[in-house]
């Protein structure tokens, strides 16, 4: 599945593109939408994206300016510019922003759909490239010092003794010990017993793929414990000011949201390249070297609890956990979230945040468990609500459209007729004649 963000300041354009892509690609795309550059930035800051389809000419901030942030947060994201201008200067500027395609709004739908398909094929080809795995093999020797728990134990001991961390760091050390950092614990479940050599090799693969796929806005150091848990210390790059607020202080909530988006991509990469399901537990609260041992032990316990459960591809942010989040009734949680947010963003990534899952895995596992796609449940629930509001509560159609997340009554009418064969008015008239 591929995630695409549609951006335009014209709500009718956004809804039209959303409906077009949803109907043509159905379950191949996880669609997100933003009605302008500011709303788009809120999504870009925390959501991993494969493609962005954006208008160029928008008030306040152009699509060309937005492209700079897209590339900074998600370097692999493809940018497709949609505009009514055919001027060469626009095209040249778009190409300089590393845009994949420049599409005129006057082009037919088939042209846009063909371009989206071609970009999906490009992403597939890139994912199939196993050069990353070859690099993992050749660099395994580089990771030898990190594949023991001695380094991690030394770090924990240093924090207790309040001595200088730099006395144990090597040339691979990139974390600034004088600045706060985030703590991340990972684990993998083996399908069958593994030899010690095979496990050590897998440890190296995981650490190296993590380092390779982590975007340049973040730096990290990774370790493996005696209990086969992975531990990473994460910090924003000191060379970038992306996560600083207006006062110059670090916005750690923004960092944590971005980390979560990165972990989804890293999980998918490890599953595809290595055939390993690696889950993550992290705390969004920053910590210091002088006091991080207790939090490490707490996350270690939480990770071991998750390992003992039937959870797969977990991304657990303990700073946002609900009290009942330890239950395995995640399907009911998915349904409850959808039922309560019919008018809100119901993309896979937003739903997955609520059940602490990787969005791609949520999509696959939900279908395995329920026999249907998440999008089908959303459609069925919206349709049931629409029928109730049309017949029982006799709401106006524009009010129903708003409640269901349609920015235009015409798109609600299109949706309703596609599902029932009748317009909302025809459906109401049928029942009134009974």
XYZ file of C-alpha atoms in Angstrom:
434
model
C 0.000 0.000 0.000
C 1.181 3.518 -0.820
C 0.344 6.699 1.073
C -0.435 9.865 -0.877
C -1.264 13.344 0.418
C -3.522 15.561 -1.728
C -2.999 19.311 -1.169
C -5.031 22.171 -2.630
C -6.670 25.299 -1.219
C -9.796 24.487 -3.267
C -11.857 21.944 -1.305
C -13.765 20.890 -4.423
C -10.498 19.980 -6.168
C -9.295 18.013 -3.128
C -12.541 16.053 -2.842
C -12.631 15.399 -6.577
C -9.096 14.012 -6.595
C -9.779 12.011 -3.438
C -12.844 10.357 -4.970
C -11.053 9.729 -8.267
C -8.066 8.014 -6.663
C -10.185 6.132 -4.128
C -12.455 4.681 -6.787
C -9.672 3.788 -9.245
C -6.983 2.406 -6.939
C -9.380 1.266 -4.205
C -7.217 -0.601 -1.660
C -3.821 0.289 -3.128
C -3.677 3.815 -1.690
C -3.939 5.217 1.829
C -5.301 8.666 1.036
C -4.683 11.776 3.131
C -5.972 15.252 2.255
C -5.175 18.827 3.231
C -7.044 22.001 2.291
C -3.995 24.221 2.074
C -0.264 24.321 2.899
C -0.658 24.880 6.652
C -2.848 21.816 7.115
C -0.492 19.890 4.849
C 2.476 20.744 7.073
C 0.718 19.300 10.127
C 0.463 16.005 8.263
C 3.964 16.130 6.776
C 5.568 16.646 10.177
C 4.358 13.295 11.536
C 3.206 11.087 8.670
C 5.471 9.090 6.386
C 4.483 9.781 2.783
C 5.204 8.002 -0.491
C 3.683 10.693 -2.708
C 2.368 14.237 -2.435
C 0.003 15.565 -5.105
C -0.022 19.329 -4.606
C -1.216 22.463 -6.304
C 1.604 24.936 -6.939
C -0.256 28.224 -6.679
C -1.751 28.469 -3.164
C -2.236 31.555 -0.948
C 0.247 32.113 1.850
C 2.662 29.426 0.780
C 3.184 27.906 -2.645
C 3.537 24.237 -3.449
C 7.131 24.913 -4.456
C 7.890 26.181 -0.948
C 6.046 23.206 0.556
C 8.279 20.893 -1.474
C 11.324 22.006 0.515
C 9.744 20.743 3.733
C 8.551 17.514 2.128
C 12.063 16.667 0.949
C 13.557 17.583 4.329
C 11.180 15.374 6.316
C 10.743 12.498 3.825
C 13.631 12.424 1.316
C 12.191 9.441 -0.585
C 8.766 11.010 -1.116
C 7.720 11.632 -4.726
C 6.266 15.089 -5.414
C 3.654 15.566 -8.116
C 2.709 19.163 -8.899
C -0.775 19.909 -10.189
C -1.393 23.352 -11.660
C -3.284 25.383 -14.195
C -0.095 27.114 -15.390
C 1.926 25.792 -18.325
C 4.602 28.496 -18.060
C 8.153 27.179 -18.475
C 9.333 28.986 -15.331
C 6.869 26.988 -13.208
C 8.010 23.731 -14.772
C 11.681 24.613 -14.319
C 11.135 25.591 -10.663
C 9.214 22.371 -10.042
C 12.002 20.252 -11.494
C 14.553 22.036 -9.301
C 12.461 20.988 -6.281
C 12.984 17.347 -7.294
C 9.379 17.007 -8.397
C 8.610 13.674 -10.041
C 5.942 15.066 -12.355
C 4.325 18.336 -13.405
C 0.652 17.845 -14.315
C -1.684 20.410 -15.854
C -5.180 20.595 -14.399
C -6.528 20.584 -17.930
C -5.212 17.044 -18.474
C -7.739 14.208 -18.513
C -8.192 11.949 -15.468
C -6.612 9.067 -17.339
C -3.341 10.983 -17.624
C -3.177 11.626 -13.887
C -4.073 8.013 -13.070
C -1.359 6.754 -15.416
C 1.217 8.969 -13.710
C 0.172 7.780 -10.238
C 0.495 4.182 -11.433
C 3.944 4.867 -12.898
C 5.126 6.363 -9.593
C 3.784 3.327 -7.724
C 5.763 1.115 -10.117
C 8.900 3.185 -9.452
C 8.471 2.735 -5.707
C 7.994 -1.007 -6.187
C 11.196 -1.220 -8.212
C 13.078 0.697 -5.538
C 11.764 -1.583 -2.803
C 12.866 -4.603 -4.821
C 16.426 -3.332 -4.999
C 18.354 -5.463 -2.551
C 21.547 -3.384 -2.617
C 20.721 -2.308 0.939
C 20.847 -5.906 2.116
C 24.155 -6.450 0.327
C 25.552 -3.407 2.103
C 24.354 -4.834 5.402
C 26.413 -7.974 4.743
C 29.590 -6.097 3.830
C 29.363 -3.778 6.827
C 28.676 -6.423 9.465
C 32.267 -6.213 10.714
C 31.732 -2.500 11.414
C 29.007 -3.365 13.905
C 30.981 -5.905 15.940
C 31.617 -3.487 18.848
C 27.904 -2.724 19.044
C 26.699 -6.329 19.014
C 27.570 -6.936 22.649
C 25.770 -5.565 25.652
C 29.008 -4.348 27.243
C 28.752 -0.914 25.663
C 25.179 -0.476 26.817
C 26.042 -1.730 30.303
C 28.915 0.725 30.415
C 26.580 3.561 29.479
C 24.149 2.613 32.242
C 26.984 2.370 34.735
C 28.309 5.750 33.679
C 24.907 7.369 34.302
C 24.816 5.915 37.808
C 28.346 7.062 38.615
C 27.748 10.443 36.964
C 31.004 10.157 35.041
C 31.766 11.419 31.574
C 30.063 9.373 28.870
C 32.763 10.323 26.396
C 35.245 8.031 28.166
C 33.538 4.976 26.641
C 32.362 6.262 23.309
C 34.063 5.244 20.100
C 34.286 6.774 16.672
C 30.736 5.550 15.886
C 29.230 7.610 18.715
C 26.997 10.411 17.365
C 24.751 11.279 20.341
C 25.571 14.519 22.158
C 25.729 13.440 25.796
C 25.187 17.023 26.939
C 21.748 17.191 25.295
C 18.474 15.322 26.050
C 17.596 12.294 23.948
C 14.714 9.904 23.317
C 14.862 6.223 24.208
C 13.597 3.508 21.870
C 13.441 -0.243 22.556
C 12.836 -2.796 19.810
C 12.289 -6.525 19.644
C 11.672 -9.237 17.078
C 9.839 -12.546 17.264
C 11.523 -15.568 15.685
C 9.246 -17.926 13.743
C 11.524 -20.839 14.596
C 14.596 -21.506 16.777
C 17.696 -19.664 15.564
C 21.339 -20.535 16.014
C 23.521 -18.101 17.890
C 25.358 -17.196 14.665
C 22.092 -16.561 12.817
C 20.825 -14.332 15.629
C 24.031 -12.299 15.791
C 23.890 -11.844 12.031
C 20.260 -10.708 12.262
C 21.193 -8.255 15.028
C 23.709 -6.672 12.676
C 21.178 -6.502 9.866
C 18.583 -4.795 12.065
C 20.999 -2.217 13.445
C 22.384 -1.422 10.033
C 19.020 -1.147 8.259
C 17.812 1.123 11.064
C 20.824 3.410 10.666
C 20.518 3.404 6.879
C 16.792 4.217 6.774
C 16.742 6.816 9.551
C 16.233 10.228 7.873
C 19.023 12.814 8.244
C 16.912 14.957 10.595
C 17.691 12.383 13.327
C 20.835 10.733 14.649
C 21.075 7.538 16.696
C 23.241 4.956 18.379
C 22.000 1.371 18.620
C 22.777 -1.606 20.845
C 21.622 -5.154 21.581
C 21.034 -6.416 25.130
C 21.668 -9.893 26.560
C 17.896 -10.422 26.317
C 17.879 -9.877 22.538
C 16.275 -6.448 22.822
C 17.416 -3.581 20.634
C 18.039 -0.191 22.211
C 18.420 3.091 20.349
C 19.230 6.556 21.656
C 17.742 9.201 19.355
C 18.337 12.919 18.977
C 17.443 15.566 16.412
C 20.452 16.468 14.312
C 22.365 19.347 15.868
C 22.893 20.766 12.374
C 19.180 21.317 11.736
C 16.635 23.614 13.405
C 13.481 21.889 12.128
C 12.221 20.922 15.579
C 13.011 24.174 17.382
C 10.106 26.379 18.468
C 10.001 30.188 18.199
C 11.924 30.537 21.464
C 14.687 28.253 20.172
C 13.741 25.347 22.480
C 13.334 21.781 21.247
C 9.717 20.739 20.540
C 9.913 17.129 21.718
C 6.289 16.334 20.899
C 7.021 17.235 17.294
C 10.160 15.078 17.410
C 8.155 12.148 18.815
C 5.457 12.438 16.129
C 8.138 12.447 13.447
C 9.916 9.465 15.022
C 6.681 7.498 14.926
C 6.308 8.193 11.197
C 9.910 7.114 10.607
C 9.430 3.863 12.526
C 6.664 2.779 10.172
C 9.033 3.095 7.199
C 11.850 1.332 9.064
C 9.537 -1.530 10.067
C 8.398 -2.002 6.491
C 11.996 -1.972 5.282
C 13.091 -4.603 7.793
C 10.156 -6.835 6.943
C 10.791 -6.508 3.213
C 14.599 -6.718 3.224
C 15.187 -9.062 6.143
C 11.912 -10.932 6.574
C 11.883 -9.821 10.227
C 8.993 -8.284 12.158
C 10.576 -5.714 14.460
C 8.344 -3.881 16.944
C 9.142 -0.687 18.846
C 8.362 0.812 22.248
C 9.422 4.382 22.967
C 8.864 7.266 25.340
C 8.276 10.706 23.836
C 9.577 12.395 26.990
C 13.252 13.411 26.628
C 15.745 12.255 29.218
C 19.283 12.926 30.396
C 22.196 10.508 30.694
C 22.278 11.063 34.430
C 18.815 9.569 34.966
C 17.857 7.323 32.060
C 18.482 3.895 33.606
C 15.045 3.672 35.310
C 13.210 4.573 32.104
C 15.249 2.023 30.166
C 14.225 -0.680 32.633
C 10.563 0.387 32.349
C 10.595 0.230 28.544
C 12.406 -3.094 28.694
C 9.588 -4.552 30.819
C 6.960 -3.111 28.468
C 8.730 -4.602 25.438
C 8.932 -8.021 27.115
C 5.187 -7.842 27.855
C 4.504 -7.096 24.203
C 6.752 -9.985 23.142
C 4.687 -12.333 25.297
C 1.435 -11.169 23.657
C 0.133 -11.877 20.164
C 0.833 -8.334 18.958
C 2.646 -7.866 15.661
C 4.541 -4.876 14.243
C 3.743 -2.731 17.249
C 4.725 0.946 17.491
C 3.946 1.765 21.107
C 4.280 5.336 22.334
C 4.047 4.892 26.111
C 3.607 8.618 26.521
C 0.221 8.391 24.784
C -1.023 5.029 26.048
C -4.567 4.707 27.302
C -5.294 2.651 30.380
C -7.036 -0.095 28.396
C -4.450 -0.259 25.631
C -2.985 -3.516 26.944
C -6.019 -5.497 25.796
C -5.889 -7.438 22.557
C -9.325 -6.229 21.424
C -7.821 -3.907 18.873
C -10.465 -4.577 16.227
C -13.110 -3.168 18.566
C -10.856 -0.169 19.157
C -10.564 0.374 15.410
C -14.347 0.213 15.025
C -14.942 2.519 17.972
C -12.526 5.109 16.612
C -14.146 5.028 13.161
C -17.669 5.202 14.606
C -16.771 8.257 16.684
C -14.856 10.109 13.936
C -16.906 9.698 10.759
C -16.329 13.328 9.857
C -12.604 13.345 10.593
C -9.408 12.032 9.018
C -9.836 8.257 8.735
C -6.630 7.428 6.903
C -4.886 4.221 7.949
C -2.062 6.123 9.599
C -4.439 8.005 11.929
C -6.342 4.842 12.851
C -3.117 2.898 13.420
C -1.914 5.526 15.905
C -4.880 4.704 18.141
C -4.145 0.983 18.308
C -0.324 1.280 18.343
C 0.178 -0.613 15.082
C 2.087 -0.247 11.868
C -0.492 1.074 9.313
C 0.505 -1.420 6.610
C 0.249 -4.338 9.009
C -3.067 -3.054 10.388
C -4.497 -3.086 6.869
C -3.383 -6.668 6.184
C -4.219 -8.101 9.592
C -7.624 -6.409 9.795
C -8.629 -8.074 6.537
C -7.291 -11.413 7.748
C -9.328 -11.184 10.955
C -12.560 -9.627 9.633
C -12.595 -10.702 5.992
C -12.916 -7.110 4.763
C -10.752 -4.021 4.293
C -10.734 -1.118 6.739
C -11.997 1.109 3.930
C -15.012 -1.184 3.479
C -15.942 -0.829 7.153
C -15.599 2.971 6.890
C -17.842 3.024 3.818
C -20.448 0.750 5.431
C -20.490 2.812 8.621
C -20.785 6.132 6.795
C -23.570 4.729 4.624
C -25.499 3.393 7.628
C -25.190 6.750 9.376
C -26.304 8.605 6.240
C -29.406 6.411 5.861
C -30.335 6.968 9.502
C -29.939 10.735 9.249
C -31.894 10.862 5.970
C -34.869 8.780 7.126
C -35.082 8.981 10.912
C -33.673 12.409 11.693
C -34.491 14.048 8.342
C -31.350 16.173 8.380
C -30.471 18.443 5.500
C -28.150 16.816 2.991
C -25.408 19.419 3.410
C -25.441 18.765 7.178
C -25.122 15.026 6.575
C -22.267 15.634 4.133
C -20.450 17.714 6.757
C -20.966 15.090 9.479
C -19.493 12.405 7.235
C -16.416 14.390 6.276
C -17.473 15.472 2.767
C -16.600 19.089 2.078
C -19.130 19.294 -0.722
C -22.745 17.992 -0.765
C -22.228 16.971 -4.399
C -19.495 14.509 -3.396
C -21.754 13.080 -0.709
C -24.445 12.601 -3.375
C -21.935 10.845 -5.629
C -20.845 8.586 -2.761
C -24.421 7.742 -1.753
C -25.602 6.986 -5.287
C -22.588 4.765 -5.947
C -23.426 2.698 -2.851
C -27.234 2.556 -3.167
C -28.088 3.346 -6.794
C -30.165 6.324 -5.604
C -29.477 9.933 -4.737
C -30.161 10.946 -1.104
C -33.337 12.716 -2.231
C -34.568 9.671 -4.180
C -33.824 7.475 -1.181
C -35.836 9.784 1.123
C -38.726 10.004 -1.340
C -38.895 6.206 -1.574
C -39.399 5.859 2.176
C -41.856 8.731 2.401
C -44.095 7.008 -0.146
C -44.239 3.827 1.949
